[in-house]
mmCIF file of C-alpha atoms in Angstrom:
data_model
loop_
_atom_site.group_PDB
_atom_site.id
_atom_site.type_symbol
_atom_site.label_atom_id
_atom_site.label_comp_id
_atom_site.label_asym_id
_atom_site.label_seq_id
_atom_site.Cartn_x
_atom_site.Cartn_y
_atom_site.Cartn_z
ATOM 1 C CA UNK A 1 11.698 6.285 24.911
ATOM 2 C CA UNK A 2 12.341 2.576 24.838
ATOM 3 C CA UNK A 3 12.952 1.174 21.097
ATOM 4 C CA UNK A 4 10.625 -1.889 21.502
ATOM 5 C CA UNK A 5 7.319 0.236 23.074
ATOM 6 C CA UNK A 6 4.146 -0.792 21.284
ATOM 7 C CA UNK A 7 2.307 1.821 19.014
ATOM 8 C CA UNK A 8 -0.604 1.387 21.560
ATOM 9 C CA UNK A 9 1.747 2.814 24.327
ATOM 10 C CA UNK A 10 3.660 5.749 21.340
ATOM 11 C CA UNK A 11 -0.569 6.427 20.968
ATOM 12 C CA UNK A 12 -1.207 7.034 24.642
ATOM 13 C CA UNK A 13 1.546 9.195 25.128
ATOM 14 C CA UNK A 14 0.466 11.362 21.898
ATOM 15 C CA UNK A 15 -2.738 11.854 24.066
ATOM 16 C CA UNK A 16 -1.309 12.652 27.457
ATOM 17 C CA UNK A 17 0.347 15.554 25.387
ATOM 18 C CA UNK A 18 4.013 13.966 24.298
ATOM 19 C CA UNK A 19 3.823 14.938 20.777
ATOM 20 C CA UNK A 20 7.424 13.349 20.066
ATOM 21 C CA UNK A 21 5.591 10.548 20.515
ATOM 22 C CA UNK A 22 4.605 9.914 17.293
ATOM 23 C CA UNK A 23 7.711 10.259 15.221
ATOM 24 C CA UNK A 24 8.466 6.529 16.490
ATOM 25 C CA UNK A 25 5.257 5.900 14.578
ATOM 26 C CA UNK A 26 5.841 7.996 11.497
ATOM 27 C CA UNK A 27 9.503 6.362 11.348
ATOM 28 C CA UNK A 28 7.871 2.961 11.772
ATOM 29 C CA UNK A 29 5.374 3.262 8.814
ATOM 30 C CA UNK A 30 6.273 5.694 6.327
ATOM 31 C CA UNK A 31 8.505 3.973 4.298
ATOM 32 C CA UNK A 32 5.355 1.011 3.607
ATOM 33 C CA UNK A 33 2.421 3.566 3.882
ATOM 34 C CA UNK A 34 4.629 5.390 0.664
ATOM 35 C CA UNK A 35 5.302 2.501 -1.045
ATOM 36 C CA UNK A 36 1.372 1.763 -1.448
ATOM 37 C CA UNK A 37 0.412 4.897 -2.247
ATOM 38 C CA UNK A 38 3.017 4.686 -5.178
ATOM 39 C CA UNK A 39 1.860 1.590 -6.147
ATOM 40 C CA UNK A 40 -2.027 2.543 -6.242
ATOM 41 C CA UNK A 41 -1.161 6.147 -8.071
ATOM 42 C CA UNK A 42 2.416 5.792 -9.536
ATOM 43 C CA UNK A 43 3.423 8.958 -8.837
ATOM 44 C CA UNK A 44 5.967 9.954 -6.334
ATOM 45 C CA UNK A 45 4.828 13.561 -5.200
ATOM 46 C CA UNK A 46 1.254 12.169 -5.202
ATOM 47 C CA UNK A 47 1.853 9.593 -2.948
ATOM 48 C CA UNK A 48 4.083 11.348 -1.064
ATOM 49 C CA UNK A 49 1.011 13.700 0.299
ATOM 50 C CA UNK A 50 -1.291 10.892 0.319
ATOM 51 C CA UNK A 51 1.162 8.873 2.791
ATOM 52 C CA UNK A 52 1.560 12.471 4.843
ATOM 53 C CA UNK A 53 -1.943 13.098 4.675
ATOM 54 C CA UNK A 54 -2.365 10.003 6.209
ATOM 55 C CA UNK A 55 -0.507 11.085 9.411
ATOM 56 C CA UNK A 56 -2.035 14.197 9.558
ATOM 57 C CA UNK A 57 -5.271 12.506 10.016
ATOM 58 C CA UNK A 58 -4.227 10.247 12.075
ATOM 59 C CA UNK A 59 -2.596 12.691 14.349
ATOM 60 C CA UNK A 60 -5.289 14.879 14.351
ATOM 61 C CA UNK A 61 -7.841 11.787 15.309
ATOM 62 C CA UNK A 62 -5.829 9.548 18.118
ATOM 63 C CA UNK A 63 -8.424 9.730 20.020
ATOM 64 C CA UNK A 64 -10.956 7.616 17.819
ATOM 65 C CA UNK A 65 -7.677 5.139 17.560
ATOM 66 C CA UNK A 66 -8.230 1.783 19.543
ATOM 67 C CA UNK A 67 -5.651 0.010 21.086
ATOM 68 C CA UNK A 68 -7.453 -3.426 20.469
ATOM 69 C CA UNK A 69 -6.613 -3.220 16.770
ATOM 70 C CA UNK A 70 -3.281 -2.640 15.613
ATOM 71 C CA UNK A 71 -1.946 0.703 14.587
ATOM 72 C CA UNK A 72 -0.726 0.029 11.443
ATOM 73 C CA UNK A 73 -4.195 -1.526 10.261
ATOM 74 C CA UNK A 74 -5.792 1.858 11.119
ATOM 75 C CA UNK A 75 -3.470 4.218 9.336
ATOM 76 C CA UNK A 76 -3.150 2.126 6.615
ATOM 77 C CA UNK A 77 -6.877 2.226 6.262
ATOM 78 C CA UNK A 78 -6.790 6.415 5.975
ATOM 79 C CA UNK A 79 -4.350 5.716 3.834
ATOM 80 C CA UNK A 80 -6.160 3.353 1.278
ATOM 81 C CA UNK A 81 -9.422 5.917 2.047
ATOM 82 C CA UNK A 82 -7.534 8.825 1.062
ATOM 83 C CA UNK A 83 -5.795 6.823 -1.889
ATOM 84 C CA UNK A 84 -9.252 5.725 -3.356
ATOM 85 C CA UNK A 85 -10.668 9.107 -2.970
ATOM 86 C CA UNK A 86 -7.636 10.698 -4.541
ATOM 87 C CA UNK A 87 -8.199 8.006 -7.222
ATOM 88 C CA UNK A 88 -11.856 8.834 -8.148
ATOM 89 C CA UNK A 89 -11.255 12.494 -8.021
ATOM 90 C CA UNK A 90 -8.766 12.035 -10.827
ATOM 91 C CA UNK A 91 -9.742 9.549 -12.439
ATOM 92 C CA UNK A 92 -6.305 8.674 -13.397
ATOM 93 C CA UNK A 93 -4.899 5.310 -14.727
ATOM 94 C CA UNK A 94 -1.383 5.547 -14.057
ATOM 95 C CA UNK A 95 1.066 2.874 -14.909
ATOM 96 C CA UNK A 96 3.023 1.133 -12.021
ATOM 97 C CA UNK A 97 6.452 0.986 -11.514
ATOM 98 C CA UNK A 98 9.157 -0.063 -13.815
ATOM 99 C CA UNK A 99 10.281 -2.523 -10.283
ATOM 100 C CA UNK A 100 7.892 -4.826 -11.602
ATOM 101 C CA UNK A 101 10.100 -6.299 -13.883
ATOM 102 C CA UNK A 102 11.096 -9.448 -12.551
ATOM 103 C CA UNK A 103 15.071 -9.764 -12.388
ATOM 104 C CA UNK A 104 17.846 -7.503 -13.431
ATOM 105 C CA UNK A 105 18.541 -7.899 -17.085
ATOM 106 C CA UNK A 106 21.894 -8.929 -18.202
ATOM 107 C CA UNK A 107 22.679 -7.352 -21.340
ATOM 108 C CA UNK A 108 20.696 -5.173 -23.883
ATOM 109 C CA UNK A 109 18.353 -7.695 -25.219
ATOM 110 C CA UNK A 110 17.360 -8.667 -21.925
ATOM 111 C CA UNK A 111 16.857 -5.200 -20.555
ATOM 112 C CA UNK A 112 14.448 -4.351 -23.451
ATOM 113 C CA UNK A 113 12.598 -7.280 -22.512
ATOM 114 C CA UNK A 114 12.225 -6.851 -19.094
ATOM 115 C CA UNK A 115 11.177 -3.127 -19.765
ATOM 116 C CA UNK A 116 7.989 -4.734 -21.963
ATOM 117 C CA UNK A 117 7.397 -7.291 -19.420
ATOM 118 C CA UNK A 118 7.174 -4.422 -16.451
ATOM 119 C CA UNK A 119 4.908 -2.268 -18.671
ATOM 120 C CA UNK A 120 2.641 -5.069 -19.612
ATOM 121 C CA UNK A 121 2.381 -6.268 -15.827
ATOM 122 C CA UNK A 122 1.892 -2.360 -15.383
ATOM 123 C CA UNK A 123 -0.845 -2.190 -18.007
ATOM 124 C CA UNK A 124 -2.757 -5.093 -16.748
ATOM 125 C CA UNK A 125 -2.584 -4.018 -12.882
ATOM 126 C CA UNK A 126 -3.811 -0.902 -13.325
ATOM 127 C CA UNK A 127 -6.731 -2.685 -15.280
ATOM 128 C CA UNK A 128 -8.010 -4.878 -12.474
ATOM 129 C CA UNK A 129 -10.357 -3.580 -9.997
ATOM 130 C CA UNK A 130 -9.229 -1.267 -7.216
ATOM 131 C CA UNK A 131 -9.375 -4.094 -4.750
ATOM 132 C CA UNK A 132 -7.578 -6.959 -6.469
ATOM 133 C CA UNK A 133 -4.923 -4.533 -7.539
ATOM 134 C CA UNK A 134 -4.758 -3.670 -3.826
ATOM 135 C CA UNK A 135 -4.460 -7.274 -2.289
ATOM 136 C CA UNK A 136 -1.416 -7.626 -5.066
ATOM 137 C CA UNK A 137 0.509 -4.765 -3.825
ATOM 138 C CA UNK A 138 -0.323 -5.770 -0.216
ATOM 139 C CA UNK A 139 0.840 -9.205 -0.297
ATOM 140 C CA UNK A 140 3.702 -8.391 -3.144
ATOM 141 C CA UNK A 141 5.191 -5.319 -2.582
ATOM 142 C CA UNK A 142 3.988 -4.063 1.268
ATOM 143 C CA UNK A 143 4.917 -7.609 2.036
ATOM 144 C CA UNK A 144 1.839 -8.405 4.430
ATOM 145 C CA UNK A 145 1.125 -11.372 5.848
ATOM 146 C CA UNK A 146 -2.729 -12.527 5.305
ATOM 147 C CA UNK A 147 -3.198 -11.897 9.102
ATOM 148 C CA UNK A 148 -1.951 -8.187 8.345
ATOM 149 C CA UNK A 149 -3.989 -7.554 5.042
ATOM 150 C CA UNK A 150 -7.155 -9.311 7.019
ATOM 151 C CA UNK A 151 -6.505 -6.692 9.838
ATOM 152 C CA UNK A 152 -5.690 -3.513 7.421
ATOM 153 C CA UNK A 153 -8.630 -4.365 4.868
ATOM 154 C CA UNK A 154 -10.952 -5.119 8.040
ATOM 155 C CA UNK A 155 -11.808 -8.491 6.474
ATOM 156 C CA UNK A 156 -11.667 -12.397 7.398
ATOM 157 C CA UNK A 157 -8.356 -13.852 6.415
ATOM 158 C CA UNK A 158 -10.443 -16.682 3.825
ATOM 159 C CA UNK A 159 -11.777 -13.535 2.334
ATOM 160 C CA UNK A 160 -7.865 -12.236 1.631
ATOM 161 C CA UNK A 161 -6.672 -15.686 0.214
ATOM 162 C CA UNK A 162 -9.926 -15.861 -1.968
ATOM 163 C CA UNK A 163 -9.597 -11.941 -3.832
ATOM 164 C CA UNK A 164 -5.287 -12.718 -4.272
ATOM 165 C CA UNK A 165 -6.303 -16.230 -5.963
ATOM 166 C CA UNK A 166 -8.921 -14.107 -8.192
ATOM 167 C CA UNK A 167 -6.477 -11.409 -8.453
ATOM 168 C CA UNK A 168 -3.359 -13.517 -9.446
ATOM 169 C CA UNK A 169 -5.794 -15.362 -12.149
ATOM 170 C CA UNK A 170 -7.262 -12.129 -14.012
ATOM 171 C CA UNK A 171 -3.945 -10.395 -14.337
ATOM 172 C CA UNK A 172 -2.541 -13.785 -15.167
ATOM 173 C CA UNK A 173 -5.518 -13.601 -17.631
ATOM 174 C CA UNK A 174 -5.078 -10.589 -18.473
ATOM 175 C CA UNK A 175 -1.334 -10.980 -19.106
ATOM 176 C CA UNK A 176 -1.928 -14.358 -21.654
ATOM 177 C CA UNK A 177 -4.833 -12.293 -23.726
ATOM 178 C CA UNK A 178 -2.130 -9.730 -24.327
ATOM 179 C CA UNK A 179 0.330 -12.111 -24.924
ATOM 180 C CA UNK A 180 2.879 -11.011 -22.401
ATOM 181 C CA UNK A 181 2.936 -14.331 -20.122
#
């Protein structure tokens, strides 16, 4: 198996019968399918078996997979499926991650602050809509590109740029009516 083969190609062998095909693809896209997961349900074992899930599913239906899109825009769509489902079922508002602090704090002061600047980013993410809270964690934390969110949300690129302005301005809202801007 070369390094550099396309998932389309990894995909094609999965359905001539080469299961070790797809551990290319689970090595490829774990580590970002995980991270949103976390990020949408802050919680590690939770997203843990969402991100799985994910490749279950998407092992078990290659065949419906087409080449024409990319791979990662398809999974990651199962994923955010799965996620949302998950999230209605429990009806959960977890907190994000502490990483949302902004820099490391240098001394005691600064640490305290930085914990009540993560919680109140926390606090106001998890209080915007699912789908402005999920174009922030694409574009900040998965570190997509709007060609990449447009492709994994199955939306135009404007459309992208237009809910991450909105989204940027009502937790920036949100963050000034709680006083933590």
């Amino acid at each position: 198996m070369s390094a550099d083969e396309n998932d389309a190609e990894l995909v094609g062998r999965c359905l001539r019968g080469d299961t070790e095909a797809f551990r290319p693809l689970v090595e490829r896209y774990q580590k970002v399918l995980f991270n949103v997961a976390y990020r949408m349900v802050h919680d590690r074992e939770d997203a843990r078996d969402l991100a799985q899930g994910a490749f279950v599913k998407a092992y078990e239906k290659l065949g419906t997979y087409d080449p024409a899109y990319q791979f990662f825009s398809w999974i990651y769509r199962i994923l955010v499926n799965d996620t949302l489902n998950f999230l209605k079922r429990n009806r959960l508002a977890r907190p994000l991650d502490e990483a949302l602090a902004a820099a490391a704090p240098g001394g005691p002061e600064e640490e305290m602050e930085a914990r009540e600047r993560a919680r109140a980013v926390r606090t106001a993410l998890m209080a915007l809509p699912v789908d402005s809270r999920e174009v922030l964690v694409l574009r900040h934390f998965a570190e997509l590109s709007y060609g990449e969110m447009s492709a994994a949300l199955a939306i135009p690129e404007k459309t992208v740029k237009s809910r991450l302005y909105t989204a940027r301005q009502r937790l920036a809202g949100l963050l000034d009516s709680r006083g933590a801007r």
